[in-house]
Amino acid sequence: MSPYLKTAIDAALQAQEVIRRYYRQGFEVEIKSDQTPVTIADLESEKAIKSTLFGAFPDHGSYGEETGRERMEAEHLWLIDPIDGTKSFVRRYPFFSTQIALRSGGELVLGVSNAPEFGEMAYAEAGQGAFLGDEPARVSGVTTLEEATLSVGNIKTLAGGPGWQGLGEIVQRVNRTRGYGDFYHYHLLASGRIDLVVESDVNILDIAALSVVVREAGGVFTDLQGNPLTLETTSVLAAATPELHAAALERLNP
């Protein structure tokens, strides 16, 4: 485990203390200009993360959900979403997580996904494999839609997009369909418990860390058109195997 990964895990645990305190004692909710909620827990946990990261690596840059962009031109850029799933956090159910990723030389090379109330942390580093808790994580070997379990996220925006008909075909062909959402379906994918994820209406801070986890677990992670992730990515097609990814991609982009 590199110093970068050790520090990212420490930062996630520092954020966990803040998040748990507010989850138990209560908080006020504000609505941002994009009509999404934000709480003091989001703000304070992001500050805790940045304090830990910059304490160790003061010359790095950051792109945070709540505090914006800082030194974006830096060779090492941290992507931070302190509470991915604030709507879940506000309504007091545990499907929210802290997402921390490192982008180095333009490539995503490290990811930590910690769900403090769910009790699950996934992490990965380029070339070092993926882990869920203390155990190595590995995707399934499923290669066909007929064998696959699919999880779908943000169905509302998918329904208004050009791939809706193709998604309908996929749903008819797969073995099982669920909608786990947020961090959880990526943890399931990386650990071989589901096989395919289709999701829209995301931003890179939601998925950067999870993409590293899935990739290091042996999976494929692109946008819905099959493109590699960039800072502007807004959708996901993630699969256990290249064959399964190709089968879904063909139907989503006829």
PDB file of C-alpha atoms in Angstrom:
ATOM      1  CA  MET A   1       0.000   0.000   0.000  1.00  0.00           C
ATOM      2  CA  SER A   2       1.544   3.274  -1.120  1.00  0.00           C
ATOM      3  CA  PRO A   3       1.689   6.439   1.018  1.00  0.00           C
ATOM      4  CA  TYR A   4      -0.989   7.870  -1.277  1.00  0.00           C
ATOM      5  CA  LEU A   5      -3.440   5.056  -0.550  1.00  0.00           C
ATOM      6  CA  LYS A   6      -2.663   5.010   3.170  1.00  0.00           C
ATOM      7  CA  THR A   7      -3.328   8.737   3.346  1.00  0.00           C
ATOM      8  CA  ALA A   8      -6.556   8.464   1.321  1.00  0.00           C
ATOM      9  CA  ILE A   9      -7.868   5.762   3.652  1.00  0.00           C
ATOM     10  CA  ASP A  10      -6.928   7.874   6.668  1.00  0.00           C
ATOM     11  CA  ALA A  11      -8.737  10.842   5.116  1.00  0.00           C
ATOM     12  CA  ALA A  12     -11.862   8.725   4.567  1.00  0.00           C
ATOM     13  CA  LEU A  13     -11.772   7.614   8.203  1.00  0.00           C
ATOM     14  CA  GLN A  14     -11.377  11.214   9.373  1.00  0.00           C
ATOM     15  CA  ALA A  15     -14.448  12.103   7.324  1.00  0.00           C
ATOM     16  CA  GLN A  16     -16.281   9.109   8.795  1.00  0.00           C
ATOM     17  CA  GLU A  17     -15.980  10.565  12.303  1.00  0.00           C
ATOM     18  CA  VAL A  18     -17.556  13.836  11.169  1.00  0.00           C
ATOM     19  CA  ILE A  19     -20.309  12.127   9.175  1.00  0.00           C
ATOM     20  CA  ARG A  20     -21.285   9.755  11.968  1.00  0.00           C
ATOM     21  CA  ARG A  21     -21.463  12.562  14.510  1.00  0.00           C
ATOM     22  CA  TYR A  22     -23.925  14.569  12.420  1.00  0.00           C
ATOM     23  CA  TYR A  23     -25.855  11.475  11.328  1.00  0.00           C
ATOM     24  CA  ARG A  24     -26.646  10.838  14.977  1.00  0.00           C
ATOM     25  CA  GLN A  25     -27.142  14.337  16.349  1.00  0.00           C
ATOM     26  CA  GLY A  26     -29.000  16.003  13.471  1.00  0.00           C
ATOM     27  CA  PHE A  27     -28.305  18.840  11.045  1.00  0.00           C
ATOM     28  CA  GLU A  28     -29.934  21.485   8.883  1.00  0.00           C
ATOM     29  CA  VAL A  29     -30.301  21.021   5.144  1.00  0.00           C
ATOM     30  CA  GLU A  30     -29.685  23.689   2.521  1.00  0.00           C
ATOM     31  CA  ILE A  31     -30.505  23.443  -1.185  1.00  0.00           C
ATOM     32  CA  LYS A  32     -27.729  24.318  -3.625  1.00  0.00           C
ATOM     33  CA  SER A  33     -28.234  26.134  -6.922  1.00  0.00           C
ATOM     34  CA  ASP A  34     -28.504  22.791  -8.752  1.00  0.00           C
ATOM     35  CA  GLN A  35     -31.391  21.846  -6.423  1.00  0.00           C
ATOM     36  CA  THR A  36     -29.399  19.183  -4.580  1.00  0.00           C
ATOM     37  CA  PRO A  37     -29.127  19.169  -0.783  1.00  0.00           C
ATOM     38  CA  VAL A  38     -26.028  20.029   1.228  1.00  0.00           C
ATOM     39  CA  THR A  39     -25.441  19.843   4.980  1.00  0.00           C
ATOM     40  CA  ILE A  40     -22.780  20.946   7.419  1.00  0.00           C
ATOM     41  CA  ALA A  41     -21.661  17.311   7.452  1.00  0.00           C
ATOM     42  CA  ASP A  42     -20.769  17.558   3.742  1.00  0.00           C
ATOM     43  CA  LEU A  43     -18.771  20.725   4.299  1.00  0.00           C
ATOM     44  CA  GLU A  44     -16.931  19.667   7.447  1.00  0.00           C
ATOM     45  CA  SER A  45     -16.121  16.173   6.200  1.00  0.00           C
ATOM     46  CA  GLU A  46     -14.643  17.585   2.986  1.00  0.00           C
ATOM     47  CA  LYS A  47     -12.517  19.969   5.047  1.00  0.00           C
ATOM     48  CA  ALA A  48     -11.301  17.023   7.141  1.00  0.00           C
ATOM     49  CA  ILE A  49     -10.388  15.088   3.990  1.00  0.00           C
ATOM     50  CA  LYS A  50      -8.479  18.002   2.472  1.00  0.00           C
ATOM     51  CA  SER A  51      -6.673  18.704   5.731  1.00  0.00           C
ATOM     52  CA  THR A  52      -5.408  15.114   5.811  1.00  0.00           C
ATOM     53  CA  LEU A  53      -4.472  14.990   2.123  1.00  0.00           C
ATOM     54  CA  PHE A  54      -2.778  18.377   1.964  1.00  0.00           C
ATOM     55  CA  GLY A  55      -1.058  17.784   5.292  1.00  0.00           C
ATOM     56  CA  ALA A  56       0.724  14.893   3.624  1.00  0.00           C
ATOM     57  CA  PHE A  57       0.952  16.268   0.072  1.00  0.00           C
ATOM     58  CA  PRO A  58       0.847  20.089   0.141  1.00  0.00           C
ATOM     59  CA  ASP A  59       1.744  20.469  -3.548  1.00  0.00           C
ATOM     60  CA  HIS A  60      -1.190  18.369  -4.807  1.00  0.00           C
ATOM     61  CA  GLY A  61      -4.377  19.777  -6.293  1.00  0.00           C
ATOM     62  CA  SER A  62      -8.013  18.988  -5.495  1.00  0.00           C
ATOM     63  CA  TYR A  63     -11.464  18.980  -7.027  1.00  0.00           C
ATOM     64  CA  GLY A  64     -14.052  18.813  -4.273  1.00  0.00           C
ATOM     65  CA  GLU A  65     -17.812  18.528  -4.425  1.00  0.00           C
ATOM     66  CA  GLU A  66     -18.285  21.311  -1.874  1.00  0.00           C
ATOM     67  CA  THR A  67     -15.090  23.399  -1.963  1.00  0.00           C
ATOM     68  CA  GLY A  68     -14.453  23.417  -5.697  1.00  0.00           C
ATOM     69  CA  ARG A  69     -11.203  23.317  -7.634  1.00  0.00           C
ATOM     70  CA  GLU A  70      -7.730  24.091  -6.361  1.00  0.00           C
ATOM     71  CA  ARG A  71      -4.464  23.763  -8.300  1.00  0.00           C
ATOM     72  CA  MET A  72      -6.136  21.783 -11.073  1.00  0.00           C
ATOM     73  CA  GLU A  73      -2.926  21.927 -13.101  1.00  0.00           C
ATOM     74  CA  ALA A  74      -1.038  19.876 -10.490  1.00  0.00           C
ATOM     75  CA  GLU A  75       0.464  16.540 -11.514  1.00  0.00           C
ATOM     76  CA  HIS A  76      -1.467  14.862  -8.690  1.00  0.00           C
ATOM     77  CA  LEU A  77      -5.144  15.812  -8.375  1.00  0.00           C
ATOM     78  CA  TRP A  78      -7.470  14.508  -5.652  1.00  0.00           C
ATOM     79  CA  LEU A  79     -11.153  14.084  -6.562  1.00  0.00           C
ATOM     80  CA  ILE A  80     -13.345  14.289  -3.463  1.00  0.00           C
ATOM     81  CA  ASP A  81     -17.026  13.719  -2.774  1.00  0.00           C
ATOM     82  CA  PRO A  82     -17.374  13.697   1.019  1.00  0.00           C
ATOM     83  CA  ILE A  83     -20.955  12.409   1.045  1.00  0.00           C
ATOM     84  CA  ASP A  84     -21.998  10.855  -2.244  1.00  0.00           C
ATOM     85  CA  GLY A  85     -25.687  10.224  -1.638  1.00  0.00           C
ATOM     86  CA  THR A  86     -26.580  13.260   0.459  1.00  0.00           C
ATOM     87  CA  LYS A  87     -30.278  12.625  -0.243  1.00  0.00           C
ATOM     88  CA  SER A  88     -29.925   9.244   1.472  1.00  0.00           C
ATOM     89  CA  PHE A  89     -27.973  10.841   4.315  1.00  0.00           C
ATOM     90  CA  VAL A  90     -30.677  13.467   4.820  1.00  0.00           C
ATOM     91  CA  ARG A  91     -33.442  10.828   4.904  1.00  0.00           C
ATOM     92  CA  ARG A  92     -31.455   8.664   7.330  1.00  0.00           C
ATOM     93  CA  TYR A  93     -30.761   5.528   5.358  1.00  0.00           C
ATOM     94  CA  PRO A  94     -27.216   4.233   4.918  1.00  0.00           C
ATOM     95  CA  PHE A  95     -26.733   4.291   1.140  1.00  0.00           C
ATOM     96  CA  PHE A  96     -24.196   7.092   1.104  1.00  0.00           C
ATOM     97  CA  SER A  97     -20.424   7.058   0.954  1.00  0.00           C
ATOM     98  CA  THR A  98     -17.219   9.054   0.913  1.00  0.00           C
ATOM     99  CA  GLN A  99     -15.417   8.954  -2.433  1.00  0.00           C
ATOM    100  CA  ILE A 100     -11.725   9.849  -2.757  1.00  0.00           C
ATOM    101  CA  ALA A 101      -9.729   9.286  -5.945  1.00  0.00           C
ATOM    102  CA  LEU A 102      -6.285  10.306  -7.136  1.00  0.00           C
ATOM    103  CA  ARG A 103      -5.655  11.382 -10.731  1.00  0.00           C
ATOM    104  CA  SER A 104      -1.995  11.344 -11.674  1.00  0.00           C
ATOM    105  CA  GLY A 105      -0.650  12.244 -15.082  1.00  0.00           C
ATOM    106  CA  GLY A 106      -4.213  12.430 -16.373  1.00  0.00           C
ATOM    107  CA  GLU A 107      -5.050   8.869 -15.251  1.00  0.00           C
ATOM    108  CA  LEU A 108      -7.153   7.700 -12.333  1.00  0.00           C
ATOM    109  CA  VAL A 109      -4.741   5.600 -10.266  1.00  0.00           C
ATOM    110  CA  LEU A 110      -6.299   5.225  -6.807  1.00  0.00           C
ATOM    111  CA  GLY A 111      -9.734   5.019  -5.273  1.00  0.00           C
ATOM    112  CA  VAL A 112     -11.276   4.751  -1.810  1.00  0.00           C
ATOM    113  CA  SER A 113     -15.024   4.259  -1.349  1.00  0.00           C
ATOM    114  CA  ASN A 114     -16.111   4.255   2.288  1.00  0.00           C
ATOM    115  CA  ALA A 115     -19.734   3.805   3.403  1.00  0.00           C
ATOM    116  CA  PRO A 116     -19.582   4.649   7.124  1.00  0.00           C
ATOM    117  CA  GLU A 117     -23.117   3.684   8.163  1.00  0.00           C
ATOM    118  CA  PHE A 118     -23.209   0.695   5.848  1.00  0.00           C
ATOM    119  CA  GLY A 119     -19.944  -0.560   7.319  1.00  0.00           C
ATOM    120  CA  GLU A 120     -18.136  -1.190   4.049  1.00  0.00           C
ATOM    121  CA  MET A 121     -14.948   0.190   2.525  1.00  0.00           C
ATOM    122  CA  ALA A 122     -13.574  -0.627  -0.926  1.00  0.00           C
ATOM    123  CA  TYR A 123     -10.206   0.562  -2.151  1.00  0.00           C
ATOM    124  CA  ALA A 124      -7.779  -0.005  -4.988  1.00  0.00           C
ATOM    125  CA  GLU A 125      -4.559   1.228  -6.493  1.00  0.00           C
ATOM    126  CA  ALA A 126      -3.338   0.848 -10.063  1.00  0.00           C
ATOM    127  CA  GLY A 127      -1.587  -2.466 -10.524  1.00  0.00           C
ATOM    128  CA  GLN A 128      -2.251  -3.609  -6.951  1.00  0.00           C
ATOM    129  CA  GLY A 129      -5.740  -5.118  -7.189  1.00  0.00           C
ATOM    130  CA  ALA A 130      -8.942  -4.164  -5.383  1.00  0.00           C
ATOM    131  CA  PHE A 131     -10.092  -4.866  -1.852  1.00  0.00           C
ATOM    132  CA  LEU A 132     -13.419  -4.894  -0.046  1.00  0.00           C
ATOM    133  CA  GLY A 133     -12.588  -4.600   3.615  1.00  0.00           C
ATOM    134  CA  ASP A 134      -9.567  -6.819   4.163  1.00  0.00           C
ATOM    135  CA  GLU A 135     -10.448  -9.251   1.389  1.00  0.00           C
ATOM    136  CA  PRO A 136      -9.348  -9.118  -2.261  1.00  0.00           C
ATOM    137  CA  ALA A 137     -12.200  -8.221  -4.610  1.00  0.00           C
ATOM    138  CA  ARG A 138     -12.681  -9.842  -8.012  1.00  0.00           C
ATOM    139  CA  VAL A 139     -15.432  -9.507 -10.598  1.00  0.00           C
ATOM    140  CA  SER A 140     -17.422 -12.487 -11.815  1.00  0.00           C
ATOM    141  CA  GLY A 141     -16.633 -14.301 -15.039  1.00  0.00           C
ATOM    142  CA  VAL A 142     -20.073 -13.712 -16.570  1.00  0.00           C
ATOM    143  CA  THR A 143     -19.842 -13.014 -20.302  1.00  0.00           C
ATOM    144  CA  THR A 144     -23.449 -13.054 -21.565  1.00  0.00           C
ATOM    145  CA  LEU A 145     -26.511 -10.955 -20.866  1.00  0.00           C
ATOM    146  CA  GLU A 146     -28.539 -14.095 -20.215  1.00  0.00           C
ATOM    147  CA  GLU A 147     -26.345 -14.983 -17.243  1.00  0.00           C
ATOM    148  CA  ALA A 148     -25.996 -11.451 -15.899  1.00  0.00           C
ATOM    149  CA  THR A 149     -27.450  -9.562 -12.976  1.00  0.00           C
ATOM    150  CA  LEU A 150     -27.941  -5.912 -13.929  1.00  0.00           C
ATOM    151  CA  SER A 151     -28.210  -2.908 -11.609  1.00  0.00           C
ATOM    152  CA  VAL A 152     -29.571   0.375 -12.979  1.00  0.00           C
ATOM    153  CA  GLY A 153     -29.106   3.854 -11.510  1.00  0.00           C
ATOM    154  CA  ASN A 154     -30.899   7.155 -12.148  1.00  0.00           C
ATOM    155  CA  ILE A 155     -33.646   5.656 -14.294  1.00  0.00           C
ATOM    156  CA  LYS A 156     -35.404   9.020 -14.722  1.00  0.00           C
ATOM    157  CA  THR A 157     -32.630  10.455 -16.899  1.00  0.00           C
ATOM    158  CA  LEU A 158     -32.022   7.145 -18.633  1.00  0.00           C
ATOM    159  CA  ALA A 159     -35.690   7.146 -19.668  1.00  0.00           C
ATOM    160  CA  GLY A 160     -35.207  10.466 -21.445  1.00  0.00           C
ATOM    161  CA  GLY A 161     -32.028   9.442 -23.253  1.00  0.00           C
ATOM    162  CA  PRO A 162     -31.327   7.798 -26.607  1.00  0.00           C
ATOM    163  CA  GLY A 163     -30.357   4.442 -25.074  1.00  0.00           C
ATOM    164  CA  TRP A 164     -33.712   3.811 -23.388  1.00  0.00           C
ATOM    165  CA  GLN A 165     -34.946   1.345 -26.003  1.00  0.00           C
ATOM    166  CA  GLY A 166     -31.642  -0.524 -25.892  1.00  0.00           C
ATOM    167  CA  LEU A 167     -31.781  -0.666 -22.128  1.00  0.00           C
ATOM    168  CA  GLY A 168     -35.234  -2.198 -22.426  1.00  0.00           C
ATOM    169  CA  GLU A 169     -33.788  -4.935 -24.605  1.00  0.00           C
ATOM    170  CA  ILE A 170     -31.026  -5.557 -22.078  1.00  0.00           C
ATOM    171  CA  VAL A 171     -33.554  -5.792 -19.234  1.00  0.00           C
ATOM    172  CA  GLN A 172     -35.529  -8.384 -21.178  1.00  0.00           C
ATOM    173  CA  ARG A 173     -32.437 -10.512 -21.750  1.00  0.00           C
ATOM    174  CA  VAL A 174     -30.607 -10.430 -18.419  1.00  0.00           C
ATOM    175  CA  ASN A 175     -31.144 -13.002 -15.689  1.00  0.00           C
ATOM    176  CA  ARG A 176     -32.052 -10.433 -13.023  1.00  0.00           C
ATOM    177  CA  THR A 177     -32.494  -6.661 -12.686  1.00  0.00           C
ATOM    178  CA  ARG A 178     -32.060  -4.545  -9.568  1.00  0.00           C
ATOM    179  CA  GLY A 179     -31.435  -0.875  -8.759  1.00  0.00           C
ATOM    180  CA  TYR A 180     -28.903  -0.785  -5.960  1.00  0.00           C
ATOM    181  CA  GLY A 181     -27.570   2.660  -6.839  1.00  0.00           C
ATOM    182  CA  ASP A 182     -24.831   4.964  -5.555  1.00  0.00           C
ATOM    183  CA  PHE A 183     -21.683   3.252  -4.271  1.00  0.00           C
ATOM    184  CA  TYR A 184     -23.306  -0.082  -3.570  1.00  0.00           C
ATOM    185  CA  HIS A 185     -23.803  -1.572  -7.009  1.00  0.00           C
ATOM    186  CA  TYR A 186     -20.145  -0.881  -7.801  1.00  0.00           C
ATOM    187  CA  HIS A 187     -19.036  -2.661  -4.625  1.00  0.00           C
ATOM    188  CA  LEU A 188     -21.236  -5.583  -5.650  1.00  0.00           C
ATOM    189  CA  LEU A 189     -19.817  -5.571  -9.179  1.00  0.00           C
ATOM    190  CA  ALA A 190     -16.209  -5.459  -7.992  1.00  0.00           C
ATOM    191  CA  SER A 191     -16.771  -8.386  -5.640  1.00  0.00           C
ATOM    192  CA  GLY A 192     -18.501 -10.620  -8.193  1.00  0.00           C
ATOM    193  CA  ARG A 193     -22.030 -10.427  -6.768  1.00  0.00           C
ATOM    194  CA  ILE A 194     -23.598  -8.620  -9.736  1.00  0.00           C
ATOM    195  CA  ASP A 195     -22.282  -8.328 -13.276  1.00  0.00           C
ATOM    196  CA  LEU A 196     -23.427  -5.162 -15.037  1.00  0.00           C
ATOM    197  CA  VAL A 197     -24.178  -1.537 -14.073  1.00  0.00           C
ATOM    198  CA  VAL A 198     -25.899   1.082 -16.243  1.00  0.00           C
ATOM    199  CA  GLU A 199     -26.164   4.553 -14.763  1.00  0.00           C
ATOM    200  CA  SER A 200     -26.764   8.134 -15.901  1.00  0.00           C
ATOM    201  CA  ASP A 201     -26.789  11.610 -14.354  1.00  0.00           C
ATOM    202  CA  VAL A 202     -23.525  11.221 -12.447  1.00  0.00           C
ATOM    203  CA  ASN A 203     -20.429  13.381 -12.270  1.00  0.00           C
ATOM    204  CA  ILE A 204     -16.821  12.312 -12.109  1.00  0.00           C
ATOM    205  CA  LEU A 205     -16.641  12.859  -8.342  1.00  0.00           C
ATOM    206  CA  ASP A 206     -19.357  10.216  -7.870  1.00  0.00           C
ATOM    207  CA  ILE A 207     -17.545   7.524  -9.829  1.00  0.00           C
ATOM    208  CA  ALA A 208     -13.801   8.221 -10.059  1.00  0.00           C
ATOM    209  CA  ALA A 209     -12.808   6.140  -7.040  1.00  0.00           C
ATOM    210  CA  LEU A 210     -15.285   3.398  -7.902  1.00  0.00           C
ATOM    211  CA  SER A 211     -13.940   3.148 -11.440  1.00  0.00           C
ATOM    212  CA  VAL A 212     -10.492   2.331 -10.071  1.00  0.00           C
ATOM    213  CA  VAL A 213     -11.965  -0.289  -7.728  1.00  0.00           C
ATOM    214  CA  VAL A 214     -13.919  -1.986 -10.537  1.00  0.00           C
ATOM    215  CA  ARG A 215     -11.017  -1.830 -12.967  1.00  0.00           C
ATOM    216  CA  GLU A 216      -8.539  -3.265 -10.457  1.00  0.00           C
ATOM    217  CA  ALA A 217     -11.032  -6.015  -9.649  1.00  0.00           C
ATOM    218  CA  GLY A 218     -10.834  -7.021 -13.328  1.00  0.00           C
ATOM    219  CA  GLY A 219     -13.884  -5.215 -14.693  1.00  0.00           C
ATOM    220  CA  VAL A 220     -14.528  -2.730 -17.501  1.00  0.00           C
ATOM    221  CA  PHE A 221     -15.662   0.825 -16.711  1.00  0.00           C
ATOM    222  CA  THR A 222     -16.631   3.397 -19.379  1.00  0.00           C
ATOM    223  CA  ASP A 223     -19.392   5.872 -20.103  1.00  0.00           C
ATOM    224  CA  LEU A 224     -22.554   4.733 -21.913  1.00  0.00           C
ATOM    225  CA  GLN A 225     -20.893   5.307 -25.302  1.00  0.00           C
ATOM    226  CA  GLY A 226     -17.875   3.206 -24.379  1.00  0.00           C
ATOM    227  CA  ASN A 227     -15.534   6.155 -23.866  1.00  0.00           C
ATOM    228  CA  PRO A 228     -12.882   6.343 -21.126  1.00  0.00           C
ATOM    229  CA  LEU A 229     -13.694   8.540 -18.145  1.00  0.00           C
ATOM    230  CA  THR A 230     -12.846  12.240 -18.170  1.00  0.00           C
ATOM    231  CA  LEU A 231     -13.611  15.063 -15.754  1.00  0.00           C
ATOM    232  CA  GLU A 232     -16.760  15.689 -17.840  1.00  0.00           C
ATOM    233  CA  THR A 233     -18.175  12.126 -17.766  1.00  0.00           C
ATOM    234  CA  THR A 234     -21.869  11.918 -16.810  1.00  0.00           C
ATOM    235  CA  SER A 235     -22.794   8.250 -17.365  1.00  0.00           C
ATOM    236  CA  VAL A 236     -21.530   4.725 -16.698  1.00  0.00           C
ATOM    237  CA  LEU A 237     -21.478   1.344 -18.365  1.00  0.00           C
ATOM    238  CA  ALA A 238     -19.544  -1.019 -16.113  1.00  0.00           C
ATOM    239  CA  ALA A 239     -19.271  -4.771 -16.584  1.00  0.00           C
ATOM    240  CA  ALA A 240     -17.520  -7.795 -15.175  1.00  0.00           C
ATOM    241  CA  THR A 241     -15.993  -8.828 -18.503  1.00  0.00           C
ATOM    242  CA  PRO A 242     -15.162  -7.273 -21.879  1.00  0.00           C
ATOM    243  CA  GLU A 243     -17.642  -9.629 -23.571  1.00  0.00           C
ATOM    244  CA  LEU A 244     -20.513  -8.543 -21.349  1.00  0.00           C
ATOM    245  CA  HIS A 245     -19.575  -4.886 -21.730  1.00  0.00           C
ATOM    246  CA  ALA A 246     -19.548  -5.228 -25.521  1.00  0.00           C
ATOM    247  CA  ALA A 247     -22.961  -6.919 -25.564  1.00  0.00           C
ATOM    248  CA  ALA A 248     -24.522  -4.123 -23.502  1.00  0.00           C
ATOM    249  CA  LEU A 249     -22.715  -1.372 -25.420  1.00  0.00           C
ATOM    250  CA  GLU A 250     -24.024  -2.681 -28.741  1.00  0.00           C
ATOM    251  CA  ARG A 251     -27.621  -2.472 -27.559  1.00  0.00           C
ATOM    252  CA  LEU A 252     -27.263   0.924 -25.903  1.00  0.00           C
ATOM    253  CA  ASN A 253     -25.743   2.387 -29.084  1.00  0.00           C
ATOM    254  CA  PRO A 254     -27.445   0.701 -32.039  1.00  0.00           C
TER     255      PRO A 254
END
